[in-house]
Amino acid sequence: MTVTTKRVGTALIVTLDNAPVNAIGQAMRQGLIDVLTGIGSETGLTRVILTGAGRAFAAGADAREFDADPIEPHLPDVVAQIEACEVPWVAAINGVALGGGCELALACRYRIAAPGVSIGLPEVTLGVVPGAGGTQRLPRLIGLRRALEMIATGKPVTAQQAEAIGLIDGIADDPVAMAQYLDIGTLELAERICDLPAPAPNEQAIADARALAAKKSAGQIAPLRAIDLVELTSAASMTDGLSRERETFLDLRTGDQARALRHIFFAERAAKPPNWLQAQAPALDQVAVVGGGTMGAGIAYALLNAGLRVVLLEVDQEAVDRARINVNKIVDASLKRGLIDQAGAEDRQSRLTLSDDFQAASGAGLAIEAAFESMEVKRSVFTALEQALPRDAILATNTSYLDINEIASGVSDPSRVLGLHFFAPAHIMKLLEIVRAQATSETALAVGYALAKTLRKVPVLAGVCDGFIGNRILQRYREAADTVFMDGSTPWEVDEAMVAFGYAMGPYEAQDLSGLDIAHANRRRQDATRDPNRRYIPIADRMVELGKLGRKTGAGWYRYPGGNGKVDDPIVADLAVEEAHFAGISRVDYSEPEIEERLVLAMINEAADILHEGIAQNARDIDLVTVFGYGFPRWRGGLMHYADQLGVPQIVQRLEVFAQEDPLVWRVSQTLLDCVEQGISLAQYRGSDR
């Protein structure tokens, strides 16, 4: 049973029990209706106390039901009956109360929460709006501006914040006990939210919410529709508002954006060790990090945040001092943002050791190398780690491109070696590519997955190739962008097209942020193995020759006068015209949709090759990599989900047209051809499971 009841004196305690998070599915809704139906037979009842089993009150509706037709009883009807019940209901919010859970609480006359619980309406993050009265009841309870802050962004509040804004009536360590001892007078005076007056209009709050949605949720439908519904509460009746809300919810739940966001929601939760991985990871207490630059310091701080002891190793005392400065910068930034307090900062510092002696890490069960991207450097680091660490310690490299098999070949037991590819900033970005080399043991992989769980990162298993999953797709993305640039566009036109598609920034602005010298060094590494028949675009090399390395030099693809915002640089546009002239190319004028199509199809085709080669296990993993590591718009569901929305046959048709321009670069992936032949989607494609 997903709803249980217990009579205690004059109180009926109703417990939502659907592990792990008490999702509100059809069985739970029916259980609540049954409770409501049976209340009339209860004598001497003064209150009904609604709470949750385990650590959750209720974490919202069961999203798995959204792809099917709504099933009775509907949550709005359950909420309405709770609100109308003659016996007052009290929400004893013992744990997280999100979405439908929050709406159930709003139906109650009185709300008590345990300290630190989260309460909110995050529906817009799944491409819908609250569907059981949230947009109409919350503004009446806490006012228009505060309701907009919660509903249009989807951000929850803590119990303390909820009490401050009037969302709950009190905080108690045991909210059920407090609910039992509330005096009858308090309950009788508590008003139903539906009887509260409509909130006063607030045009400025509405305008601010729209501006924030345009900035933070560009391209997304649900936040703007949610703002419309909240605005409606000032002018419409409760009945009309609830009707409009339900209509909007049902319309959005079957839309492409909601489906895409649900896909990523479930994909993230399915990012776990594969079924064939049976090894158990040994417990980790101390981890060594080699290299205290930006990446190494970020990795070290992520480990410290997870409560681990960290030894940060460098080559000499001067480098140790620089590493200490880098870590301290992150600590100071976290303090300023309120992410940690002074005690938390001191605790992290107490668990950090910095040294230029590798023996300082002799007790580490895992080492993560984040040194300079050079095979010679990395192999020397692994030799030193092998000498200093226990024989069963796992040795990981954070390399972005280098061959992990070659790195492992210099270790006496290469089964200890794997890749743990973090993304900058490592203490913030959620993706962790776990790279399996030829000899990597299952124990080493288990350690990688265990670390991802400890760090609360999204793990994706990848095979060894140049760039693994994400950087390999990124390389093709940039190559396609450079080709479009040289053949007829400008960097700002390319960037504008991809921002319109849903990226936070385009490929050229992103390169300016990271530095053009980084990509230049990678191109030089590839010179010896580059296919001479593959077209090479030299514009970026000329940029480096001119010293235009990005933001750090004040000029890259854009100019940054005074260190402020970017401005277009006509010199850069002229470089493309020159190079096209030298190559005998007649430039064309690409439209925004044409730019978007070329760059996106280039990525899809490359990703399909990655599937065919077994570098990625499935299309879902590529979606996770592109969303969590490379800024692909989450509301499009990831690269491969979006490809399936376009349709594989249509993609193949367009790629064949592009292949007439360049048969090598636009060669259609065998995976796409196989999908067309078999009549399946990329999501259904199955290569090797190991």
XYZ file of C-alpha atoms in Angstrom:
690
model
C 0.000 0.000 0.000
C 1.290 3.450 -0.879
C -0.954 5.199 1.688
C -1.304 3.961 5.237
C -3.367 5.308 8.130
C -3.085 5.193 11.898
C -5.532 6.592 14.453
C -3.848 8.267 17.443
C -6.351 9.847 19.806
C -8.308 12.492 17.909
C -5.817 12.501 15.029
C -5.672 10.344 11.912
C -2.086 10.050 10.689
C -1.919 9.471 6.932
C 1.492 8.365 5.620
C 2.594 8.496 2.005
C 4.722 5.398 1.438
C 6.123 4.844 -2.033
C 9.897 4.363 -1.703
C 12.306 5.879 -2.363
C 10.847 9.401 -2.674
C 7.083 8.855 -2.289
C 6.303 9.738 -5.901
C 2.614 10.456 -6.303
C 1.395 7.815 -8.727
C -2.120 6.577 -9.414
C -2.109 4.138 -6.485
C -1.173 6.886 -4.045
C -3.796 9.259 -5.414
C -6.419 6.540 -5.085
C -5.227 5.801 -1.567
C -5.756 9.433 -0.573
C -9.238 9.434 -2.122
C -10.057 6.311 -0.094
C -8.892 8.076 3.070
C -11.058 11.097 2.247
C -14.041 8.856 1.579
C -13.607 7.081 4.910
C -13.222 10.176 7.077
C -16.988 10.473 7.475
C -17.078 7.223 9.436
C -14.443 8.435 11.924
C -15.841 9.779 15.197
C -14.216 12.393 17.388
C -11.676 13.268 14.717
C -10.157 16.754 15.061
C -7.390 16.577 12.444
C -5.811 14.554 9.694
C -2.009 14.644 9.685
C -0.381 14.056 6.315
C 3.263 12.964 6.341
C 5.699 10.803 4.409
C 7.588 7.590 5.079
C 11.369 7.628 5.061
C 13.241 10.786 4.172
C 10.642 12.296 1.855
C 7.244 13.874 2.276
C 6.551 13.532 -1.449
C 8.929 14.405 -4.288
C 6.254 15.134 -6.861
C 4.219 13.237 -9.398
C 5.442 10.007 -10.953
C 6.931 11.402 -14.184
C 6.740 7.966 -15.770
C 2.980 8.489 -16.100
C 3.424 11.621 -18.220
C 3.857 9.740 -21.502
C 0.422 8.160 -21.158
C -3.074 9.608 -20.868
C -3.924 10.962 -17.391
C -5.338 8.313 -15.079
C -8.070 8.971 -12.511
C -8.123 10.068 -9.802
C -6.283 13.207 -10.853
C -4.097 15.071 -8.379
C -6.029 18.375 -8.703
C -9.161 16.528 -7.561
C -7.306 14.986 -4.610
C -5.933 18.386 -3.604
C -9.368 20.019 -3.909
C -10.989 17.386 -1.707
C -8.289 17.731 0.972
C -8.774 21.508 0.962
C -12.576 21.181 1.173
C -12.557 18.510 3.893
C -14.460 19.539 7.040
C -11.817 17.922 9.205
C -8.709 20.110 8.852
C -5.614 18.515 7.362
C -2.140 19.332 8.679
C 0.954 18.790 6.542
C 3.768 17.344 8.662
C 6.566 17.830 6.156
C 9.215 15.379 7.313
C 11.348 15.531 4.157
C 11.540 16.897 0.644
C 8.194 18.248 -0.623
C 8.421 19.046 -4.307
C 5.909 19.488 -7.096
C 2.773 17.552 -6.225
C 4.140 17.079 -2.712
C 4.226 20.840 -2.241
C 0.738 21.107 -3.742
C -0.576 18.537 -1.264
C 0.921 20.635 1.528
C -0.756 23.766 0.129
C -4.102 21.954 0.284
C -3.708 21.538 4.051
C -4.877 24.141 6.566
C -1.588 24.131 8.469
C 1.982 23.265 7.503
C 4.842 22.202 9.787
C 8.253 21.208 8.455
C 11.341 19.530 9.810
C 14.504 21.680 9.823
C 16.393 21.840 6.534
C 13.821 20.151 4.270
C 13.354 21.430 0.723
C 9.966 22.673 -0.439
C 9.249 23.814 -3.960
C 7.583 23.596 -7.332
C 10.294 22.523 -9.818
C 7.933 21.576 -12.648
C 9.439 24.056 -15.140
C 12.700 22.081 -14.979
C 10.737 19.191 -16.506
C 9.110 21.351 -19.159
C 5.688 21.671 -17.512
C 3.954 23.900 -14.981
C 2.484 22.919 -11.620
C -0.679 21.020 -12.427
C -2.536 20.737 -9.107
C -3.032 24.337 -8.076
C 0.516 25.423 -7.311
C 0.438 28.479 -9.570
C -2.839 29.655 -8.033
C -2.468 28.819 -4.355
C 1.161 29.806 -3.752
C 0.759 33.463 -4.882
C -2.276 33.831 -2.614
C -0.227 32.536 0.305
C 3.142 34.299 -0.128
C 2.537 37.029 -2.700
C 3.227 37.417 -6.386
C 6.979 38.186 -6.372
C 7.974 35.407 -4.014
C 5.772 32.905 -5.818
C 7.382 33.871 -9.126
C 10.834 33.365 -7.634
C 9.926 29.783 -6.820
C 7.638 28.760 -9.676
C 9.300 30.395 -12.696
C 12.785 29.183 -11.743
C 11.821 25.862 -10.168
C 14.180 26.534 -7.254
C 13.048 25.115 -3.898
C 13.412 26.817 -0.521
C 14.568 25.438 2.813
C 12.253 25.096 5.782
C 13.807 28.192 7.326
C 13.222 30.211 4.164
C 9.702 28.801 3.838
C 8.836 29.928 7.366
C 10.248 33.411 6.719
C 8.036 33.948 3.647
C 4.918 32.377 5.191
C 4.871 29.184 3.145
C 4.837 27.090 6.330
C 3.531 27.877 9.806
C 6.318 26.379 11.877
C 9.444 24.224 12.141
C 9.771 21.219 14.436
C 12.224 18.350 14.784
C 9.195 16.047 14.876
C 6.505 17.690 12.753
C 4.046 14.818 13.288
C 4.243 15.183 17.076
C 3.789 18.943 16.822
C 0.785 18.443 14.555
C -0.775 16.122 17.123
C -0.498 18.725 19.880
C -1.768 21.753 17.968
C -4.732 23.168 19.857
C -8.094 22.975 18.166
C -8.473 26.754 18.139
C -5.353 27.153 16.035
C -6.664 24.692 13.476
C -10.105 26.288 13.374
C -8.587 29.714 12.722
C -6.315 28.446 9.958
C -7.720 29.558 6.606
C -7.942 27.507 3.471
C -5.711 29.032 0.814
C -8.584 29.034 -1.676
C -10.408 31.475 0.658
C -7.502 33.929 0.793
C -7.749 37.105 -1.291
C -6.040 37.296 -4.650
C -2.557 38.805 -4.535
C -2.137 42.438 -5.536
C -0.937 42.971 -9.126
C 2.802 43.550 -9.448
C 3.820 44.511 -12.976
C 7.460 44.990 -11.987
C 7.700 41.508 -10.495
C 6.212 40.035 -13.668
C 8.632 42.000 -15.854
C 11.589 40.939 -13.692
C 10.526 37.287 -13.906
C 10.226 37.462 -17.690
C 13.648 39.081 -17.990
C 15.213 36.402 -15.792
C 13.530 33.638 -17.808
C 14.834 35.150 -21.052
C 18.340 35.164 -19.610
C 18.445 31.875 -17.692
C 15.888 29.787 -19.611
C 16.218 31.045 -23.173
C 14.222 28.969 -25.633
C 12.164 27.238 -22.963
C 8.396 27.438 -23.000
C 7.378 26.341 -19.507
C 8.862 29.225 -17.448
C 6.999 31.832 -19.511
C 3.737 29.889 -19.341
C 4.201 29.577 -15.566
C 4.677 33.343 -15.271
C 1.445 33.870 -17.217
C -0.413 31.639 -14.785
C 0.981 33.356 -11.699
C 0.080 36.747 -13.181
C -3.448 35.433 -13.716
C -4.028 35.028 -9.970
C -4.416 38.804 -9.542
C -7.290 39.036 -12.018
C -9.024 35.661 -12.331
C -11.111 33.662 -9.913
C -9.616 30.616 -8.256
C -11.847 28.393 -10.390
C -10.801 30.013 -13.651
C -7.144 30.052 -12.638
C -7.148 26.357 -11.762
C -8.838 25.532 -15.059
C -6.229 27.489 -17.042
C -3.413 25.875 -15.067
C -4.665 22.360 -15.757
C -5.143 23.127 -19.434
C -1.584 24.467 -19.663
C -0.120 21.506 -17.778
C -1.814 18.950 -20.031
C -0.729 20.842 -23.125
C 2.935 21.024 -22.093
C 3.344 17.502 -20.703
C 3.175 15.893 -24.149
C 5.314 18.526 -25.870
C 8.818 18.012 -27.235
C 10.496 20.041 -24.500
C 8.818 18.153 -21.669
C 9.670 14.813 -23.277
C 13.280 15.908 -23.726
C 13.621 17.088 -20.142
C 12.056 13.881 -18.823
C 14.515 11.922 -20.957
C 17.479 13.684 -19.343
C 15.874 13.378 -15.901
C 15.653 9.593 -16.202
C 18.984 9.279 -18.043
C 20.767 11.023 -15.194
C 19.221 8.658 -12.675
C 20.161 5.659 -14.791
C 23.834 6.713 -14.886
C 25.111 3.863 -12.746
C 27.668 1.067 -13.064
C 26.734 -1.332 -15.890
C 25.198 -4.649 -14.897
C 28.309 -6.593 -15.923
C 30.494 -4.672 -13.476
C 30.419 -6.869 -10.373
C 33.618 -5.734 -8.635
C 33.362 -3.902 -5.331
C 35.334 -0.705 -4.859
C 37.549 -0.564 -1.764
C 36.752 2.272 0.618
C 38.550 5.517 -0.134
C 39.783 7.811 2.615
C 42.779 9.551 1.073
C 43.229 10.555 -2.573
C 46.339 11.979 -4.229
C 46.040 14.636 -6.928
C 49.081 15.355 -9.086
C 49.164 18.880 -10.476
C 47.924 21.985 -8.726
C 46.910 24.061 -11.719
C 43.337 25.161 -12.385
C 42.111 21.626 -13.072
C 44.084 19.893 -10.324
C 43.026 22.465 -7.722
C 39.399 22.044 -8.781
C 39.622 18.246 -8.501
C 41.253 18.545 -5.081
C 38.518 20.891 -3.876
C 35.780 18.565 -5.177
C 37.360 15.739 -3.164
C 37.564 17.938 -0.073
C 33.902 18.866 -0.475
C 33.103 15.151 -0.363
C 34.855 14.768 2.984
C 37.975 12.998 1.709
C 41.584 13.644 2.725
C 43.637 14.975 -0.168
C 47.366 15.099 -0.889
C 48.074 17.592 -3.673
C 51.439 16.867 -5.282
C 53.645 19.180 -7.332
C 57.150 19.091 -8.781
C 58.842 21.636 -6.472
C 58.142 24.079 -3.647
C 57.438 26.968 -6.001
C 54.757 24.907 -7.742
C 53.384 23.834 -4.347
C 52.989 27.491 -3.402
C 51.113 28.195 -6.644
C 48.877 25.176 -6.019
C 48.054 26.458 -2.526
C 47.053 29.815 -4.014
C 44.820 28.086 -6.579
C 43.002 26.040 -3.931
C 42.651 29.075 -1.649
C 41.019 31.015 -4.487
C 38.311 28.359 -4.740
C 37.837 28.314 -0.961
C 37.536 32.117 -0.874
C 35.048 32.099 -3.759
C 32.931 29.484 -1.958
C 32.973 31.599 1.201
C 31.901 34.721 -0.665
C 29.036 32.872 -2.351
C 27.860 31.461 0.975
C 28.404 27.872 -0.148
C 30.531 27.188 2.944
C 31.135 28.989 6.233
C 34.441 29.680 7.966
C 34.271 26.422 9.873
C 33.755 24.553 6.608
C 36.719 26.312 5.040
C 38.944 25.416 7.984
C 37.764 21.802 7.875
C 38.667 21.524 4.198
C 42.071 23.068 4.776
C 42.720 20.632 7.637
C 42.215 17.653 5.280
C 44.521 19.032 2.565
C 48.240 18.291 2.375
C 50.437 19.943 -0.262
C 53.864 18.515 -1.024
C 56.550 18.074 -3.645
C 57.392 14.651 -2.165
C 55.314 11.843 -3.664
C 55.915 9.793 -0.494
C 53.469 12.155 1.246
C 50.739 10.258 -0.606
C 51.943 6.794 0.409
C 48.627 6.026 2.086
C 46.395 7.026 -0.855
C 44.145 4.386 -2.393
C 43.609 6.459 -5.531
C 45.757 8.960 -7.415
C 44.394 11.343 -10.048
C 46.996 12.812 -12.385
C 46.148 16.299 -13.686
C 49.576 17.337 -14.935
C 50.602 19.028 -18.186
C 49.098 17.412 -21.303
C 52.285 15.681 -22.438
C 52.807 11.938 -22.778
C 56.356 12.233 -21.449
C 55.203 14.185 -18.389
C 52.334 11.843 -17.645
C 54.410 8.686 -17.932
C 57.006 10.119 -15.553
C 54.229 11.000 -13.086
C 52.837 7.465 -13.216
C 56.287 6.026 -12.613
C 56.632 8.174 -9.500
C 53.124 7.258 -8.318
C 53.792 3.554 -8.781
C 56.890 3.839 -6.593
C 55.190 5.850 -3.837
C 51.671 4.424 -3.526
C 50.472 0.999 -2.321
C 50.620 -1.748 -4.944
C 46.836 -1.987 -5.082
C 46.209 1.762 -5.384
C 44.257 2.833 -8.476
C 46.052 5.220 -10.825
C 43.877 7.584 -12.862
C 44.642 10.196 -15.476
C 42.570 13.268 -16.204
C 43.926 13.543 -19.745
C 41.528 15.024 -22.279
C 43.053 13.496 -25.403
C 46.152 11.380 -24.797
C 46.157 7.603 -25.302
C 45.524 6.008 -21.911
C 46.706 2.649 -23.205
C 50.115 4.192 -23.851
C 50.137 5.818 -20.403
C 49.250 2.475 -18.802
C 51.941 0.627 -20.725
C 54.587 2.276 -18.568
C 53.103 0.826 -15.370
C 54.037 -2.670 -14.210
C 50.368 -3.483 -13.604
C 48.351 -1.594 -16.246
C 45.101 -3.010 -14.859
C 45.357 -0.326 -12.146
C 45.077 2.484 -14.710
C 41.936 4.216 -15.964
C 40.868 7.637 -17.109
C 38.854 9.990 -14.910
C 38.125 12.915 -17.185
C 36.820 15.859 -15.156
C 35.423 19.019 -16.696
C 36.412 22.536 -15.701
C 35.657 23.836 -13.181
C 35.997 20.358 -11.679
C 34.301 21.221 -8.384
C 31.195 22.466 -10.231
C 30.713 20.518 -13.466
C 28.657 17.362 -12.943
C 30.026 15.116 -15.698
C 32.771 12.543 -15.141
C 33.919 10.449 -18.098
C 35.259 7.122 -16.798
C 37.624 5.913 -19.504
C 38.299 2.191 -19.784
C 41.674 1.288 -21.245
C 42.458 -2.152 -22.702
C 43.839 -3.521 -19.432
C 41.694 -1.586 -16.950
C 40.389 -3.937 -14.262
C 36.809 -4.064 -13.066
C 38.054 -3.014 -9.628
C 39.530 0.157 -11.113
C 36.244 0.880 -12.901
C 34.330 0.249 -9.672
C 36.528 2.814 -7.936
C 35.733 5.326 -10.691
C 31.995 4.816 -10.294
C 32.228 4.929 -6.490
C 34.140 8.198 -6.705
C 31.516 9.666 -9.035
C 28.814 8.774 -6.523
C 30.817 10.272 -3.656
C 31.346 13.484 -5.635
C 27.695 13.500 -6.821
C 28.767 13.529 -10.433
C 27.145 11.927 -13.468
C 29.371 9.001 -14.574
C 29.614 7.955 -18.213
C 31.781 5.035 -19.348
C 33.935 5.744 -22.404
C 36.431 3.829 -24.469
C 39.853 5.030 -25.556
C 40.076 7.225 -28.640
C 41.272 10.742 -29.363
C 38.994 12.898 -27.212
C 36.898 10.030 -25.814
C 33.190 10.912 -26.206
C 32.801 14.601 -25.453
C 36.004 16.148 -26.792
C 35.791 14.094 -29.957
C 32.323 15.505 -30.659
C 33.603 18.957 -29.701
C 36.445 18.692 -32.230
C 33.992 17.896 -35.032
C 31.717 20.742 -33.877
C 34.603 23.205 -34.073
C 35.759 21.824 -37.412
C 32.281 22.321 -38.869
C 32.134 25.823 -37.385
C 35.528 26.722 -38.887
C 34.428 25.450 -42.287
C 31.244 27.514 -42.204
C 33.287 30.522 -41.055
C 35.837 30.239 -43.847
C 33.267 29.481 -46.529
C 30.864 32.296 -45.827
C 30.184 33.472 -42.256
C 31.762 35.261 -39.301
C 32.438 33.957 -35.783
C 29.647 36.109 -34.386
C 27.152 34.819 -36.940
C 28.075 31.235 -36.026
C 27.833 32.034 -32.301
C 24.470 33.769 -32.719
C 23.086 30.730 -34.534
C 24.143 28.309 -31.809
C 22.938 30.578 -29.005
C 19.582 30.743 -30.798
C 19.665 26.940 -30.889
C 20.015 26.878 -27.105
C 23.705 26.980 -26.190
C 24.726 29.488 -23.521
C 27.519 30.637 -25.849
C 28.726 29.765 -29.307
C 31.921 27.876 -30.181
C 34.046 30.983 -30.764
C 33.143 32.798 -27.577
C 33.757 29.526 -25.709
C 37.230 29.247 -27.259
C 38.009 32.821 -26.238
C 37.108 31.844 -22.689
C 39.366 28.761 -22.587
C 42.175 30.202 -24.720
C 43.005 29.583 -28.375
C 46.460 28.309 -27.451
C 44.951 25.182 -25.872
C 43.256 24.053 -29.086
C 46.372 25.089 -31.033
C 48.571 22.780 -28.946
C 46.141 19.937 -29.546
C 46.243 20.514 -33.308
C 50.037 20.362 -33.251
C 49.795 17.058 -31.372
C 47.606 15.707 -34.191
C 49.791 16.939 -37.057
C 51.641 13.648 -37.493
C 48.498 11.545 -37.707
C 46.108 13.924 -39.470
C 44.604 12.562 -42.690
C 46.268 14.591 -45.481
C 43.092 14.246 -47.531
C 40.997 15.952 -44.872
C 40.465 19.649 -45.335
C 42.362 21.788 -42.846
C 41.214 25.287 -41.868
C 44.258 27.434 -40.943
C 42.496 30.527 -39.567
C 42.896 29.579 -35.894
C 46.636 29.057 -36.410
C 46.937 32.557 -37.819
C 45.062 33.882 -34.787
C 47.666 32.340 -32.495
C 50.471 33.751 -34.629
C 48.920 37.208 -34.169
C 48.790 36.705 -30.394
C 45.006 36.721 -30.371
C 44.531 34.031 -27.704
C 41.169 35.068 -26.259
C 40.055 36.943 -23.190
C 43.385 36.548 -21.419
C 45.107 38.682 -24.102
C 42.195 41.074 -24.611
C 41.531 39.770 -28.110
C 40.657 36.483 -29.722
C 37.792 35.810 -32.060
C 36.323 38.915 -30.424
C 37.966 41.992 -28.926
C 37.520 42.733 -25.221
C 38.239 46.438 -24.787
C 38.985 47.354 -21.197
C 38.304 43.771 -20.139
C 34.565 44.344 -20.511
C 32.074 42.863 -22.948
C 33.004 41.418 -26.316
C 32.838 43.303 -29.612
C 33.112 42.016 -33.179
C 36.571 42.213 -34.712
C 36.684 43.015 -38.468
C 40.295 41.812 -38.630
C 39.083 38.302 -37.838
C 36.436 38.460 -40.553
C 39.091 39.552 -43.031
C 41.231 36.514 -42.188
C 38.476 34.217 -43.456
C 38.132 36.221 -46.661
C 41.905 35.989 -47.220
C 42.091 32.263 -46.559
C 39.107 31.574 -48.793
C 40.837 33.555 -51.565
C 44.070 31.592 -51.111
C 42.107 28.327 -51.275
C 40.160 29.394 -54.350
C 36.821 29.216 -52.543
C 33.809 31.299 -53.548
C 32.213 32.264 -50.263
C 28.463 31.880 -49.717
C 26.047 33.589 -47.358
C 24.830 31.018 -44.825
C 21.544 31.706 -43.047
C 21.164 31.073 -39.317
C 19.197 27.810 -39.859
C 21.852 26.597 -42.330
C 24.657 27.262 -39.821
C 22.750 25.459 -37.083
C 21.982 22.479 -39.318
C 25.574 21.991 -40.433
C 27.058 22.163 -36.945
C 24.411 19.975 -35.316
C 24.444 17.306 -38.050
C 28.247 17.225 -37.913
C 28.049 16.421 -34.191
C 25.313 13.817 -34.683
C 27.292 12.038 -37.403
C 30.443 11.978 -35.245
C 28.476 10.731 -32.240
C 26.990 7.966 -34.375
C 30.532 6.862 -35.293
C 31.384 6.847 -31.585
C 28.463 4.467 -31.042
C 29.520 2.277 -33.943
C 33.058 1.969 -32.541
C 31.805 1.120 -29.048
C 33.438 4.204 -27.490
C 30.039 5.005 -25.963
C 27.746 2.287 -24.657
C 24.501 3.821 -25.884
C 22.876 6.988 -27.185
C 21.696 7.962 -23.698
C 25.293 8.256 -22.481
C 26.109 10.617 -25.341
C 23.127 12.727 -24.321
C 24.484 12.956 -20.775
C 27.950 13.929 -22.004
C 26.691 16.637 -24.346
C 24.296 18.147 -21.795
C 26.394 17.983 -18.627
C 29.808 18.530 -20.186
C 29.372 20.676 -23.284
C 26.343 22.901 -22.863
C 23.973 21.187 -25.306
C 20.532 22.553 -24.384
C 18.999 20.292 -21.763
C 15.515 21.102 -23.005
C 16.402 19.433 -26.321
C 17.208 16.211 -24.459
C 20.833 15.831 -25.496
C 22.403 15.359 -28.930
C 21.086 11.879 -29.768
C 17.621 12.440 -28.352
C 17.408 15.535 -30.539
C 18.617 13.481 -33.506
C 15.770 11.055 -32.985
C 13.350 13.980 -32.935
C 14.713 15.094 -36.307
C 14.439 11.530 -37.594
C 17.371 9.360 -38.673
C 16.184 8.988 -42.303
C 15.977 12.775 -42.637
C 19.459 13.172 -41.122
C 20.929 10.650 -43.563
C 19.282 12.445 -46.466
C 20.818 15.795 -45.476
C 24.252 14.273 -44.786
C 24.251 12.739 -48.262
C 23.666 16.204 -49.691
C 26.590 17.615 -47.691
C 28.749 14.653 -48.722
C 28.570 15.922 -52.296
C 30.642 18.896 -51.095
C 33.174 16.833 -49.119
C 32.792 13.025 -49.224
C 35.415 12.476 -46.512
C 34.223 14.887 -43.836
C 30.507 14.231 -44.406
C 30.680 10.451 -44.895
C 27.483 9.071 -43.392
C 28.058 7.031 -40.236
C 27.385 3.309 -40.486
C 25.305 3.558 -37.324
C 22.872 5.923 -39.041
C 22.678 3.662 -42.079
C 22.057 0.640 -39.834
C 19.273 2.470 -38.015
C 17.585 3.322 -41.314
C 17.915 -0.252 -42.552
C 16.520 -1.701 -39.319
C 13.863 0.984 -38.905
C 15.031 1.877 -35.397
C 15.947 5.054 -33.555
C 19.376 5.905 -32.182
C 17.982 5.299 -28.697
C 17.215 1.717 -29.767
C 20.628 1.116 -31.350
C 22.700 -1.456 -29.493
C 26.355 -2.045 -30.118
C 28.619 -3.923 -27.750
C 27.429 -3.947 -24.117
C 31.021 -4.140 -22.905
